[in-house]
Coordinates of C-alpha atoms (C1' of nucleotides) in Angstrom, one line a residue:
Chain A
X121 CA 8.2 37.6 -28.3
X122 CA 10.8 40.7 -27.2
X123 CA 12.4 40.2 -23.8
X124 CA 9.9 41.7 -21.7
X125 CA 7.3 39.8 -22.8
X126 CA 9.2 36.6 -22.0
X127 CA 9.7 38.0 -18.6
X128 CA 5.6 38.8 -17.8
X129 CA 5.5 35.0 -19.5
X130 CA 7.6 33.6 -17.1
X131 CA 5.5 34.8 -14.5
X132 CA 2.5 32.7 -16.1
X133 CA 3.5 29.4 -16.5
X134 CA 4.5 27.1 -14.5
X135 CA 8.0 25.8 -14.4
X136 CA 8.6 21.7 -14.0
X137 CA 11.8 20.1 -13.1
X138 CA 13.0 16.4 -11.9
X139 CA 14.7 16.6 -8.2
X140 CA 16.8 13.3 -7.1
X141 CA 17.1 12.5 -3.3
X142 CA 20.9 10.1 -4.3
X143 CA 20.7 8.1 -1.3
X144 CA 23.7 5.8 -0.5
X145 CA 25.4 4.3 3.0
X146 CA 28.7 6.0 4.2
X147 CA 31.2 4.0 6.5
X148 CA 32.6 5.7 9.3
X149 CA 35.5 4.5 11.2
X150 CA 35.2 3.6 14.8
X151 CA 38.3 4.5 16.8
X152 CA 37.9 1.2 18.7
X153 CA 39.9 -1.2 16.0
X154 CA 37.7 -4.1 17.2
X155 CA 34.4 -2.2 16.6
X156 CA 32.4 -2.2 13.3
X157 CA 32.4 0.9 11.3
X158 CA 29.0 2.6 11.8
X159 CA 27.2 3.0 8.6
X160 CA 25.0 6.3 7.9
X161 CA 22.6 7.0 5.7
X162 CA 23.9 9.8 3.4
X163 CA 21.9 12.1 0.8
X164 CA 24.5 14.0 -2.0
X165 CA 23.1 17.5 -2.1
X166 CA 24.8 20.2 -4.6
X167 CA 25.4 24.0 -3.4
X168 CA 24.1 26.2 -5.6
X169 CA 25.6 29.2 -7.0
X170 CA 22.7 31.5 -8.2
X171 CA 19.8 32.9 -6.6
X172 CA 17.1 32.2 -5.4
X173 CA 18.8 30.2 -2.2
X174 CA 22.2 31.4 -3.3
X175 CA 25.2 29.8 -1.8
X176 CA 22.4 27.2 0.2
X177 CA 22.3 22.9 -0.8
X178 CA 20.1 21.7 -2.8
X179 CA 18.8 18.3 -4.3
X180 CA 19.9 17.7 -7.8
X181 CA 17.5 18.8 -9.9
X182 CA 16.7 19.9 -13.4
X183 CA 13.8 21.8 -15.5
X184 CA 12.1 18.7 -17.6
X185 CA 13.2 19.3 -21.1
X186 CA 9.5 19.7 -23.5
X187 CA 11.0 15.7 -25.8
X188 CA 12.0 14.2 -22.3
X189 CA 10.5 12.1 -19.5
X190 CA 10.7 12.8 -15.6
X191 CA 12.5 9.5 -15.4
X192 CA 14.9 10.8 -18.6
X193 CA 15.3 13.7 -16.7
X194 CA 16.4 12.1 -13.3
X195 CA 18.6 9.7 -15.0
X196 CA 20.5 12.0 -16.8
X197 CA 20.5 13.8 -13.1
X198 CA 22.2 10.4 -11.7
X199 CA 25.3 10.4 -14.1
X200 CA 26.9 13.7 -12.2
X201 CA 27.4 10.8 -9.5
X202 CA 27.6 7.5 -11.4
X203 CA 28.6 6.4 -14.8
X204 CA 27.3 2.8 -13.8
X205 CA 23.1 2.9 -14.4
X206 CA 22.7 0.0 -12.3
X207 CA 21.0 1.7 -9.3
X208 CA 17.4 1.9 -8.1
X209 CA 15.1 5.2 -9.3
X210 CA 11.1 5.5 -8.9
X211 CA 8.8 8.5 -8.2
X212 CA 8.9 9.7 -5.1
X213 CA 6.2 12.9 -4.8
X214 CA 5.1 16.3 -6.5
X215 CA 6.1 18.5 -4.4
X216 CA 3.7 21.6 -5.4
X217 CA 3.2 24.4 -3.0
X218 CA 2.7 27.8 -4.4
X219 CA 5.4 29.5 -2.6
X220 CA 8.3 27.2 -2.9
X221 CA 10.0 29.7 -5.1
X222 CA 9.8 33.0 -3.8
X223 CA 9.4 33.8 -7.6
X224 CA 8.2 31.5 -9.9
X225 CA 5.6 28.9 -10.0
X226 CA 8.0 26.5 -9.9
X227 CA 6.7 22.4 -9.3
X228 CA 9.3 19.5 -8.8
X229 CA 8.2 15.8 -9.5
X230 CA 11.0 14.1 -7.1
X231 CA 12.9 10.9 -7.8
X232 CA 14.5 8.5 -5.0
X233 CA 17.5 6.9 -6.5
X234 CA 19.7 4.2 -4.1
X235 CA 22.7 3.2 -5.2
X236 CA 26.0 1.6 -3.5
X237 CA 28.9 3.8 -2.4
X238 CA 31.6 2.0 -4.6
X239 CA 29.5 3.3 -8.0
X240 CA 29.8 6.7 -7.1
X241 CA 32.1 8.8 -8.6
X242 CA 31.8 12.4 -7.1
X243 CA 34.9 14.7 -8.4
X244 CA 35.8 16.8 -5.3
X245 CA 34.6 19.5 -6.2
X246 CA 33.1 21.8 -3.2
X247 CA 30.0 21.8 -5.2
X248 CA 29.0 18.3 -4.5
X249 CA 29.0 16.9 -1.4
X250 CA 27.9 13.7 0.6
X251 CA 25.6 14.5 4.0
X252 CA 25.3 11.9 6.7
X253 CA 22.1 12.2 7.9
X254 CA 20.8 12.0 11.6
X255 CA 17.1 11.6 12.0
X256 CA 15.8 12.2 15.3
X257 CA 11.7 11.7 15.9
X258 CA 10.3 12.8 18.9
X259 CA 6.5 12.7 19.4
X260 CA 5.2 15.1 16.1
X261 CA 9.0 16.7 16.0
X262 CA 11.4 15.5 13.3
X263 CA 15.0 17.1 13.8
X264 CA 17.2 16.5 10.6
X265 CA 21.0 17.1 11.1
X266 CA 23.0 17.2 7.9
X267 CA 26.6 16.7 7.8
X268 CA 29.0 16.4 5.5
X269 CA 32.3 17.1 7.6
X270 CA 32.5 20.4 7.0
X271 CA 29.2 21.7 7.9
X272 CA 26.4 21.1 9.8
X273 CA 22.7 21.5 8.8
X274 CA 20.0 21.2 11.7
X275 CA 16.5 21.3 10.6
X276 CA 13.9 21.3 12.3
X277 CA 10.1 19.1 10.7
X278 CA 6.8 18.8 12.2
X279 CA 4.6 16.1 11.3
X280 CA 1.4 17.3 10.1
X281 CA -1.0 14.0 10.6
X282 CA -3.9 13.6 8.3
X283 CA -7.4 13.0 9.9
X284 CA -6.5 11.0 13.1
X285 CA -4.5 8.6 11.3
X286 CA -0.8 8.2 13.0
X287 CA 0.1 7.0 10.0
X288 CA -1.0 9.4 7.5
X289 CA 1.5 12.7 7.7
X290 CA 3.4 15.4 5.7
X291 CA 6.0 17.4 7.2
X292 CA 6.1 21.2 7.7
X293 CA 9.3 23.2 7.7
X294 CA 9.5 25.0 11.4
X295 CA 13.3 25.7 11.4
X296 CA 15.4 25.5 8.1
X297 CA 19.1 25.7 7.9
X298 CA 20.8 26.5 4.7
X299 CA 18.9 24.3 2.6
X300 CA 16.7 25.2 -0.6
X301 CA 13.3 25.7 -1.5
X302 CA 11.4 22.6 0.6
X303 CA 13.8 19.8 0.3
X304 CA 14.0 19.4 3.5
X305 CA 10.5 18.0 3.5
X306 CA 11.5 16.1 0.0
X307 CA 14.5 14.1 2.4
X308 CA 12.0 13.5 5.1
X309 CA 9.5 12.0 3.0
X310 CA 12.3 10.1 1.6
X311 CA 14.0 8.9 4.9
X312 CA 10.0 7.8 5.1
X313 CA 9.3 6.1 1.8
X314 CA 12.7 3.9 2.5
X315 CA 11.5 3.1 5.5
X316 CA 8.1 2.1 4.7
X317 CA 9.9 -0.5 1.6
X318 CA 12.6 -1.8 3.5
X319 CA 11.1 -4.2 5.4
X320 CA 8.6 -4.9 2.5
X321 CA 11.2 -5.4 -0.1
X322 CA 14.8 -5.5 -1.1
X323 CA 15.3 -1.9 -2.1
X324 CA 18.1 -1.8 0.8
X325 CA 20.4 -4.5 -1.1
X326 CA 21.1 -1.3 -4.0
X327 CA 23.2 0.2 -1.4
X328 CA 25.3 -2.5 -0.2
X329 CA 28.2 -3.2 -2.2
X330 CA 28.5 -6.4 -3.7
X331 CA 29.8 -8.5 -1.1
X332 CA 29.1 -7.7 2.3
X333 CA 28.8 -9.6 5.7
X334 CA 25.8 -10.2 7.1
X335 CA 26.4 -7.8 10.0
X336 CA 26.9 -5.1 7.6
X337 CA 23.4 -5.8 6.2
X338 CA 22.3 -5.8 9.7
X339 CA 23.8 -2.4 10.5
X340 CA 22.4 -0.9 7.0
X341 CA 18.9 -2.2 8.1
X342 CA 18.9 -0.8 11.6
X343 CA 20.3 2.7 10.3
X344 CA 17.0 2.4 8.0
X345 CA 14.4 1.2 10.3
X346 CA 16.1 3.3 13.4
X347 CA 16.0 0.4 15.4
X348 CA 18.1 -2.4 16.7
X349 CA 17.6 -5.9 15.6
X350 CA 18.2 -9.7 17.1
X351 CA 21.4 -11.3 15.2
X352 CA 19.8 -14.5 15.2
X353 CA 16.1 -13.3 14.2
X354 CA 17.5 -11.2 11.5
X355 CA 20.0 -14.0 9.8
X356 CA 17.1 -16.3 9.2
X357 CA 14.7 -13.7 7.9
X358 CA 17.4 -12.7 5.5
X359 CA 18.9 -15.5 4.8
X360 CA 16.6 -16.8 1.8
X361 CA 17.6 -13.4 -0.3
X362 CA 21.5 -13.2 0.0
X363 CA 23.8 -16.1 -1.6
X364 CA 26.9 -17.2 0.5
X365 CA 30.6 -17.1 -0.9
X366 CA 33.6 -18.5 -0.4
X367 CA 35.1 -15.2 0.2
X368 CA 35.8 -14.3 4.0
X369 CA 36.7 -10.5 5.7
X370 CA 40.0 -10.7 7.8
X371 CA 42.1 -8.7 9.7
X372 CA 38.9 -7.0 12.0
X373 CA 40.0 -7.8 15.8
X374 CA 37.4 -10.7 15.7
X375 CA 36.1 -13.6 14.2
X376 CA 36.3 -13.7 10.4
X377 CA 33.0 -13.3 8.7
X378 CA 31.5 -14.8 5.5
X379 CA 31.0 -12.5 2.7
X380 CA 27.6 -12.7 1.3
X381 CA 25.9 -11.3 -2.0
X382 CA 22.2 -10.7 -2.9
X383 CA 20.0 -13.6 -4.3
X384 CA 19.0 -11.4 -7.3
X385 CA 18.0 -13.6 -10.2
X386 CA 15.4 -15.6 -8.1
X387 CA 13.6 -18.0 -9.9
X388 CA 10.2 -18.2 -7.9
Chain B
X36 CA 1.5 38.2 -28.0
X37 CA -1.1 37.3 -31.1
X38 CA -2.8 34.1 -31.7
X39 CA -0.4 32.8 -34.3
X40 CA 2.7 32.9 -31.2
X41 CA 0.2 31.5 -28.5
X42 CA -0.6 28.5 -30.7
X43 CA 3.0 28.5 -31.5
X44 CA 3.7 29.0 -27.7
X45 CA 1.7 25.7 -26.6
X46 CA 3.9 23.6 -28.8
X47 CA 6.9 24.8 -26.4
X48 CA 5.6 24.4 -23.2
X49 CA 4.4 21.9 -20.6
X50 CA 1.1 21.7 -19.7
X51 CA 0.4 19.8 -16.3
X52 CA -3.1 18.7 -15.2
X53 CA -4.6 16.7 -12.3
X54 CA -6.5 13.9 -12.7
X55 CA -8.7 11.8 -10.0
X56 CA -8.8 8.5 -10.0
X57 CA -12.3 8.1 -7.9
X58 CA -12.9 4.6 -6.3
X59 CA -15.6 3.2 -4.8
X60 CA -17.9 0.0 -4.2
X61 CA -20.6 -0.5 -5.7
X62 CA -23.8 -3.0 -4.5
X63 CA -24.4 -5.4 -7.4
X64 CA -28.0 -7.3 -6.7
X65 CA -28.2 -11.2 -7.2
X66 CA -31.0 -12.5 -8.5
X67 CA -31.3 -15.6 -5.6
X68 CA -32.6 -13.2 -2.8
X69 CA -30.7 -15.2 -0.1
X70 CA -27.0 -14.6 -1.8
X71 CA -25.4 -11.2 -0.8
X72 CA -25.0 -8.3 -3.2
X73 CA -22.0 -8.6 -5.4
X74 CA -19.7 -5.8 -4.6
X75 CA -17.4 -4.5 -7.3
X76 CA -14.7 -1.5 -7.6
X77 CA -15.9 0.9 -9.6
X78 CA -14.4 4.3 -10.8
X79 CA -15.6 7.1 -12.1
X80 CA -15.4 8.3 -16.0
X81 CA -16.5 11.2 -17.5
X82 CA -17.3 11.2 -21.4
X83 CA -15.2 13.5 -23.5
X84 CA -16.5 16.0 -25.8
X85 CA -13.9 17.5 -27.1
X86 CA -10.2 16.7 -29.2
X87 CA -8.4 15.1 -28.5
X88 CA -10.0 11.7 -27.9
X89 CA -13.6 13.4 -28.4
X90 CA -16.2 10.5 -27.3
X91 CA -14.2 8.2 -25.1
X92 CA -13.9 8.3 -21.8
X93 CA -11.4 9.8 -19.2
X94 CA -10.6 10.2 -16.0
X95 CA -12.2 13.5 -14.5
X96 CA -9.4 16.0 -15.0
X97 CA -8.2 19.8 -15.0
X98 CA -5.3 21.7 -16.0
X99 CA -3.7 23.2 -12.8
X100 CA -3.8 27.0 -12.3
X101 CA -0.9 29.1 -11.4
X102 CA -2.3 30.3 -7.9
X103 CA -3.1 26.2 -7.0
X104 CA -1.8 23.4 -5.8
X105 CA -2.6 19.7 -7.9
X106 CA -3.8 18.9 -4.4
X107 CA -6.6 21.4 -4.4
X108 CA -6.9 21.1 -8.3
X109 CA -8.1 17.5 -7.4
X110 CA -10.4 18.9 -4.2
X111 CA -12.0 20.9 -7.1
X112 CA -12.3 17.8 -9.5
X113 CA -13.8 15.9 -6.3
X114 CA -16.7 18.3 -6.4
X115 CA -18.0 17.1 -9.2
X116 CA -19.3 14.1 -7.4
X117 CA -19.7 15.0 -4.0
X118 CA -20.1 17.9 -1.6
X119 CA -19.1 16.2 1.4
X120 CA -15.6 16.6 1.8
X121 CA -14.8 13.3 4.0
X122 CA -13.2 11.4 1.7
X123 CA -9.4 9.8 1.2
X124 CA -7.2 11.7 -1.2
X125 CA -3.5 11.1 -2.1
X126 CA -1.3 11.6 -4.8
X127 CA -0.3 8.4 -7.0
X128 CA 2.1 8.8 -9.5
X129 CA 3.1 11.4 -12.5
X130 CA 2.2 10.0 -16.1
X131 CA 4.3 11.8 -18.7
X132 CA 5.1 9.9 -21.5
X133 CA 6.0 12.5 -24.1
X134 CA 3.4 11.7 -26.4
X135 CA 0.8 10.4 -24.4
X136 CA -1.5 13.7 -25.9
X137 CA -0.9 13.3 -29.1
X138 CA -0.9 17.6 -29.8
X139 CA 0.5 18.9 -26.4
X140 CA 2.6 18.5 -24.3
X141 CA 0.5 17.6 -21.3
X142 CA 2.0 15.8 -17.7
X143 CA -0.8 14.5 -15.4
X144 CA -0.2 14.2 -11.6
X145 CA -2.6 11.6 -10.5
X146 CA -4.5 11.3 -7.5
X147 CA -6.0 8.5 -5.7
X148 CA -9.8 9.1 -4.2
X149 CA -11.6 6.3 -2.2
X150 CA -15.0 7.8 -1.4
X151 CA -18.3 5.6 -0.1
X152 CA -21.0 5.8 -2.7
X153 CA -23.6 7.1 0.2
X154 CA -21.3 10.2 -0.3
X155 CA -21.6 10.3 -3.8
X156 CA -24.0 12.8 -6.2
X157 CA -23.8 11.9 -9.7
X158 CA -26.7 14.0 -11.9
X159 CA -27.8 11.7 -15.0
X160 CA -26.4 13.4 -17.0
X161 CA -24.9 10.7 -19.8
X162 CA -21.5 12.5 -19.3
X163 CA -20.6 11.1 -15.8
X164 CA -20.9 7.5 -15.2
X165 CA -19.5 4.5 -12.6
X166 CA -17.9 1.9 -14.2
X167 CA -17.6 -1.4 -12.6
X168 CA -14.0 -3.0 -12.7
X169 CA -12.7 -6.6 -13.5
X170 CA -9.5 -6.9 -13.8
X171 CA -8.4 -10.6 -14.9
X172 CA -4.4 -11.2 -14.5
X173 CA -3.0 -14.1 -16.2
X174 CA 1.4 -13.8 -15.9
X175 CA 2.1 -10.4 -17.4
X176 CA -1.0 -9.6 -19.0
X177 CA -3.6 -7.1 -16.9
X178 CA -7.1 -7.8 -18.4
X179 CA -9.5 -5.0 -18.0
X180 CA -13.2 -5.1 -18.4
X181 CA -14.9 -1.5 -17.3
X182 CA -18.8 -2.1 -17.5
X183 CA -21.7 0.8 -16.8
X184 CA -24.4 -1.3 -17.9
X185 CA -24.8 0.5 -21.1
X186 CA -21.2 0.0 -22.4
X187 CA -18.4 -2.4 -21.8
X188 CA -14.4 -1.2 -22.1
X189 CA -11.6 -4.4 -23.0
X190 CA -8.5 -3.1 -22.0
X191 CA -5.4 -5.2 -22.3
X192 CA -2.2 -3.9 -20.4
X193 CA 1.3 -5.8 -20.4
X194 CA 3.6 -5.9 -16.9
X195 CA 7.1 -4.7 -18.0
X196 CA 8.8 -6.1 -14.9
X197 CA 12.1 -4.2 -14.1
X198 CA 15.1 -5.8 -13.3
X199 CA 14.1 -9.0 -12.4
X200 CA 11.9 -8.0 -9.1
X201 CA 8.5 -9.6 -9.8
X202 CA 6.9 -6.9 -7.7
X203 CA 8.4 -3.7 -9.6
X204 CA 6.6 -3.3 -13.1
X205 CA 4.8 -0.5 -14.8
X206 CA 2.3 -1.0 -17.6
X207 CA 2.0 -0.9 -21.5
X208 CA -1.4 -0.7 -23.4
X209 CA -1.7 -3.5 -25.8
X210 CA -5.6 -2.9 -26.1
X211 CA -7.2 -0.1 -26.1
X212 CA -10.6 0.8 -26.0
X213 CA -12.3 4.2 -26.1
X214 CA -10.4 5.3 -23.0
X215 CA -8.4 8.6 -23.5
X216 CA -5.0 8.9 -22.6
X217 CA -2.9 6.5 -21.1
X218 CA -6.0 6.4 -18.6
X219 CA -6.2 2.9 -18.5
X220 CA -2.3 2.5 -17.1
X221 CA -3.5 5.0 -14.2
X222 CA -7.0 3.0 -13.5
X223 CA -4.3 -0.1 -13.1
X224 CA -1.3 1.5 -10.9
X225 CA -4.3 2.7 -9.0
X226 CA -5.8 -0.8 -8.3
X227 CA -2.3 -2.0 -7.9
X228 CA -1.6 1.0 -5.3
X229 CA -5.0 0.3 -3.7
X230 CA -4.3 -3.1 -3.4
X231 CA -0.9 -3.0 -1.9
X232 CA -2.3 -0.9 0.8
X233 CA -5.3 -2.6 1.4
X234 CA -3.9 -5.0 3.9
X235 CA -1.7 -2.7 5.7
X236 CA -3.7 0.1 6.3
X237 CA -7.5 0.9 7.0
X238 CA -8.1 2.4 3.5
X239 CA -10.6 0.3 2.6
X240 CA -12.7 1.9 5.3
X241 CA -13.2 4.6 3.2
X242 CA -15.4 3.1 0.5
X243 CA -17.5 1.6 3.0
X244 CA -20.5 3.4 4.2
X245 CA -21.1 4.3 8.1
X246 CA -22.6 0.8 9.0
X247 CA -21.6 -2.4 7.6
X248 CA -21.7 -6.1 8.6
X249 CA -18.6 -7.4 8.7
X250 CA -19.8 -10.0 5.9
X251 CA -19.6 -6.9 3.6
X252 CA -16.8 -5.9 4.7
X253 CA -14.9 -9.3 4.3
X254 CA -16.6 -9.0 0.6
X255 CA -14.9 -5.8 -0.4
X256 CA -11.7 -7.1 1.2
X257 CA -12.0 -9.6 -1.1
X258 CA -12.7 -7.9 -4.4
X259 CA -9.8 -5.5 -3.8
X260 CA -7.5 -8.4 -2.4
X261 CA -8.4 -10.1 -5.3
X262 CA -8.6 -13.1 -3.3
X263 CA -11.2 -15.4 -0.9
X264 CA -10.8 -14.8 2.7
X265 CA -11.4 -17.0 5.5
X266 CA -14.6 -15.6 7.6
X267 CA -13.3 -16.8 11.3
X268 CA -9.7 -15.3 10.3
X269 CA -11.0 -12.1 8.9
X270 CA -13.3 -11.6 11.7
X271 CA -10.4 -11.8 13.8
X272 CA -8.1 -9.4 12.0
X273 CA -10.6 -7.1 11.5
X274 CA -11.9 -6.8 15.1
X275 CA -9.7 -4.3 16.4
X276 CA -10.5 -1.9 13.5
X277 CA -14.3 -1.7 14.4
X278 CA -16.8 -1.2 17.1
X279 CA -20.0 -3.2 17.2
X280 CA -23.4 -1.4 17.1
X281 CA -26.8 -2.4 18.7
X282 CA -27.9 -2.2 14.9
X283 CA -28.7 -5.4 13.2
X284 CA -29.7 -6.0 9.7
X285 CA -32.7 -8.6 9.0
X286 CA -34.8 -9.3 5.9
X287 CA -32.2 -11.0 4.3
X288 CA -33.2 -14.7 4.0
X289 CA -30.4 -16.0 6.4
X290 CA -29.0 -15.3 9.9
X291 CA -29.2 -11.5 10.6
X292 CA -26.0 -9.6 11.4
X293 CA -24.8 -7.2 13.6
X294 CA -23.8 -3.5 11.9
X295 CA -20.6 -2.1 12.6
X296 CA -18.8 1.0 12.3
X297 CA -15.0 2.3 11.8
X298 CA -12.8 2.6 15.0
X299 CA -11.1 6.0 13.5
X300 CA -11.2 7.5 16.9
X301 CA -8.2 5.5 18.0
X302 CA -6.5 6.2 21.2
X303 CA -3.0 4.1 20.9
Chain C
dT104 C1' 43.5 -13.4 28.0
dG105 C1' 39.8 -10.2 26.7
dA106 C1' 36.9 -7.5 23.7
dA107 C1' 34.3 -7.7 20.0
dT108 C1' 31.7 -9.8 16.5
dA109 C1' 30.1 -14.2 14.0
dG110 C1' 27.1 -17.8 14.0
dT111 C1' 23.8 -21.7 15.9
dG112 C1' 20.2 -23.6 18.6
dT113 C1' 16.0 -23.4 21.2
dC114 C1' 12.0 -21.8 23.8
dT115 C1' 7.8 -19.1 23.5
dG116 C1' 4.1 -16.2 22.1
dT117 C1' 1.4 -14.3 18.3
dG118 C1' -1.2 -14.5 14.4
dA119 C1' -3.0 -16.6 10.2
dG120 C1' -5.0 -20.7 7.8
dA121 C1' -8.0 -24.6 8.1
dC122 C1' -12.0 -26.3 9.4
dA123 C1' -15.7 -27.9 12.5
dA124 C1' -19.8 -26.6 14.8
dT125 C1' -23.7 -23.8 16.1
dA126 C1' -27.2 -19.9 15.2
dT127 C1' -30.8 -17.6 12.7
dT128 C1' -33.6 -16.1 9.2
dA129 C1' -37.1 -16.0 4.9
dT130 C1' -39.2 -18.7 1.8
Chain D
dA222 C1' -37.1 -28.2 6.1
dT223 C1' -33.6 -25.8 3.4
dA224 C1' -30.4 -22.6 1.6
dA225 C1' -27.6 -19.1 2.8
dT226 C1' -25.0 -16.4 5.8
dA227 C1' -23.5 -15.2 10.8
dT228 C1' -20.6 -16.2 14.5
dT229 C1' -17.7 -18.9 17.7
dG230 C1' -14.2 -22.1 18.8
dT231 C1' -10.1 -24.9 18.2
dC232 C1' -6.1 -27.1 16.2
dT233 C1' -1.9 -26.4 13.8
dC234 C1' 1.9 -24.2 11.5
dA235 C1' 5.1 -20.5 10.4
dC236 C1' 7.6 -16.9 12.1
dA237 C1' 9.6 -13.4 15.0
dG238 C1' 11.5 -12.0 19.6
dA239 C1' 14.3 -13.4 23.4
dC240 C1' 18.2 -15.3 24.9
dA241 C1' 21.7 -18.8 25.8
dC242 C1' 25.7 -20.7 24.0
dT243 C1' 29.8 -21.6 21.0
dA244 C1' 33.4 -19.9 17.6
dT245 C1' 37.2 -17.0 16.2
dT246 C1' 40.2 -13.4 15.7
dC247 C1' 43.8 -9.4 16.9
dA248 C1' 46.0 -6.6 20.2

DNA sequence: TGAATAGTGTCTGTGAGACAATATTAT
DNA sequence: ATAATATTGTCTCACAGACACTATTCA
């Protein structure tokens, strides 16, 4: 094949690459001393520096090699973060639309990795960067804000609900803000997919470090599930999955707590 | 480009197809004419007659064109079957094991469809056939038996738990049995996706025709649950979810029983 | 001392499991 | 009459929400 007919070929197939959503939990610092940090979720998103979306953030991603898996794919995808393969990683969605790229045909099979704050090692690079994320629902309106320090993405979602059933939505882009392609439909059907498994599982334990108090856990749950929870209510339904240790946090402007880690190698 | 550097061509590039799991419940007559019918999942297989795997059968499938989405590439495959379009749809999962076609390189995005037989047109045509399910689980072994009264499939899977969470495992084909592909490991995350939503969503609902006595109901619960159900429990779990008709059903040797019909028009 | 969080105990309502009891039909 | 399913009612137990109360630290 010459050049040009490489070119008219690439107009003909269709293009398939792994995308992760790298979710973690950022602390931020109260200026109260006696108050708890407040923990965020946070997405790492990568600016890109060729066109299409020049100069926008995107989700790590990567074109699936022809001898590799999607999952190969996404894990090599996870060491520009980690050199520690001890997070979580499934299949999130194909996200599929025609138009995505204004080019190409151009499909991307997405990936939702968690994994705790202190196995991340991101260089400092402006290329990378770590986004606190603000989800704000109201009625069929979903308003992502983005923000990493220096800048400030607002995005506006609608929820597009499937034959009368609340439940059942997708997300449609009405305002975008400096992000790529449709991934700000790929983080809001993440945000959703954590939701949805938190309170049916322990995915939220790969993002706590690995000893934390039992108000930490509290505060990563509530940032998850956007809503506040009873002390009491919540330290019995979680008691049966973490392990308490003799280790105790100091030095906060109130009483000491127990450190706590997860009951991973249960034996029921 | 000339026939040798298209074959040439397909060895290089990926391929990406959707395929449609299609569930449904099927009425299976007991001889003792006061006992219910025996309901059973069935899916729908279509008899290849072509390489590779020419003669077993597959999951109805189709390679996705450039101009569509896998979404409407399974709308298509759903025609096959049916021309009402009132049935559940949803992406499941992306099956690309490298060598899962043992020429190509071929990626299938799965779908999910839950349709009610009374929806369904199947010609006779030997190609297209339901197959009722079992599916036997002892520990970490998936037993499959697909029967459609002419010919019976034994399918053996293993659970490959991952990292110690009982409730996050894939499948691995130990036995095989004239089923293309890696088919069989999509017919079980599809029960296993079916399942898991069974109980905490209305789902079910669509594999169940218009009107149903809440006895049938309870019975398909059951099969997909994989489990027996308390009558005065289900009946009050379930009561929210449906509105009672005037219709009853009689000739059935017992106690006749009231039809009732899907509450989808839900005002909360 | 006071602000803030940690941690325990108890009351209450909801909802599921268990099971008893009654109803109704075709053969 | 009997087998089989339909339908209702009631008791109990587990669990989550609400909330009161105590504990402990640093500025």
């Amino acid at each position: 094949m010459n050049n040009k007919e490489m070119d008219a070929e690439k107009f003909k197939t269709i293009s398939l690459a792994s995308e992760v959503l790298i979710f973690s939990i950022s602390d931020n610092l109260n200026d109260n001393y006696r108050k708890l940090s407040k923990k965020k979720l946070s997405v790492l998103l990568i600016k890109r520096e060729k066109m299409p979306f020049n100069n926008s953030w995107c989700l790590p991603g990567k074109i699936i090699n022809i001898d590799e898996t999607g999952f190969e794919t996404a894990k090599n995808i996870m060491s520009i973060c980690t050199n520690d393969s001890n997070y979580y990683l499934e299949q999130l969605k194909v996200f599929d639309a025609v138009d995505r790229d204004p080019i190409f045909r151009l499909i991307s099979s997405s990936y939702l990795a968690l994994i705790s704050k202190e196995k991340i090692i991101v260089n400092n690079a402006k290329s990378v960067s770590w986004f606190n994320i603000d989800a704000i629902e109201n009625n069929d309106i979903l308003e992502l804000v983005l923000d990493n320090g220096n800048e400030k993405l607002n995005i506006i979602l609608e929820k597009i609900i499937k034959e009368n059933n609340q439940e059942d939505y997708s997300y449609k882009i009405i305002k975008n803000d400096n992000l790529a392609y449709d991934h700000a439909i790929i983080i809001a059907e993440g945000i959703k997919n954590l939701r949805e498994k938190a309170s049916k599982s322990d995915i939220i334990f790969n993002m706590m470090p690995e000893f934390f108090t039992i108000g930490e856990l509290q505060q990563v749950y509530e940032e998850i599930l956007n809503k506040k929870l009873l002390g009491s209510a919540f330290r019995r339904t979680i008691a049966n999955k973490v392990i308490e240790t003799d280790k105790t946090r100091i030095g906060e402007g109130h009483r000491p707590s127990k450190l706590f880690t997860y009951q991973n190698n249960k034996a029921n």
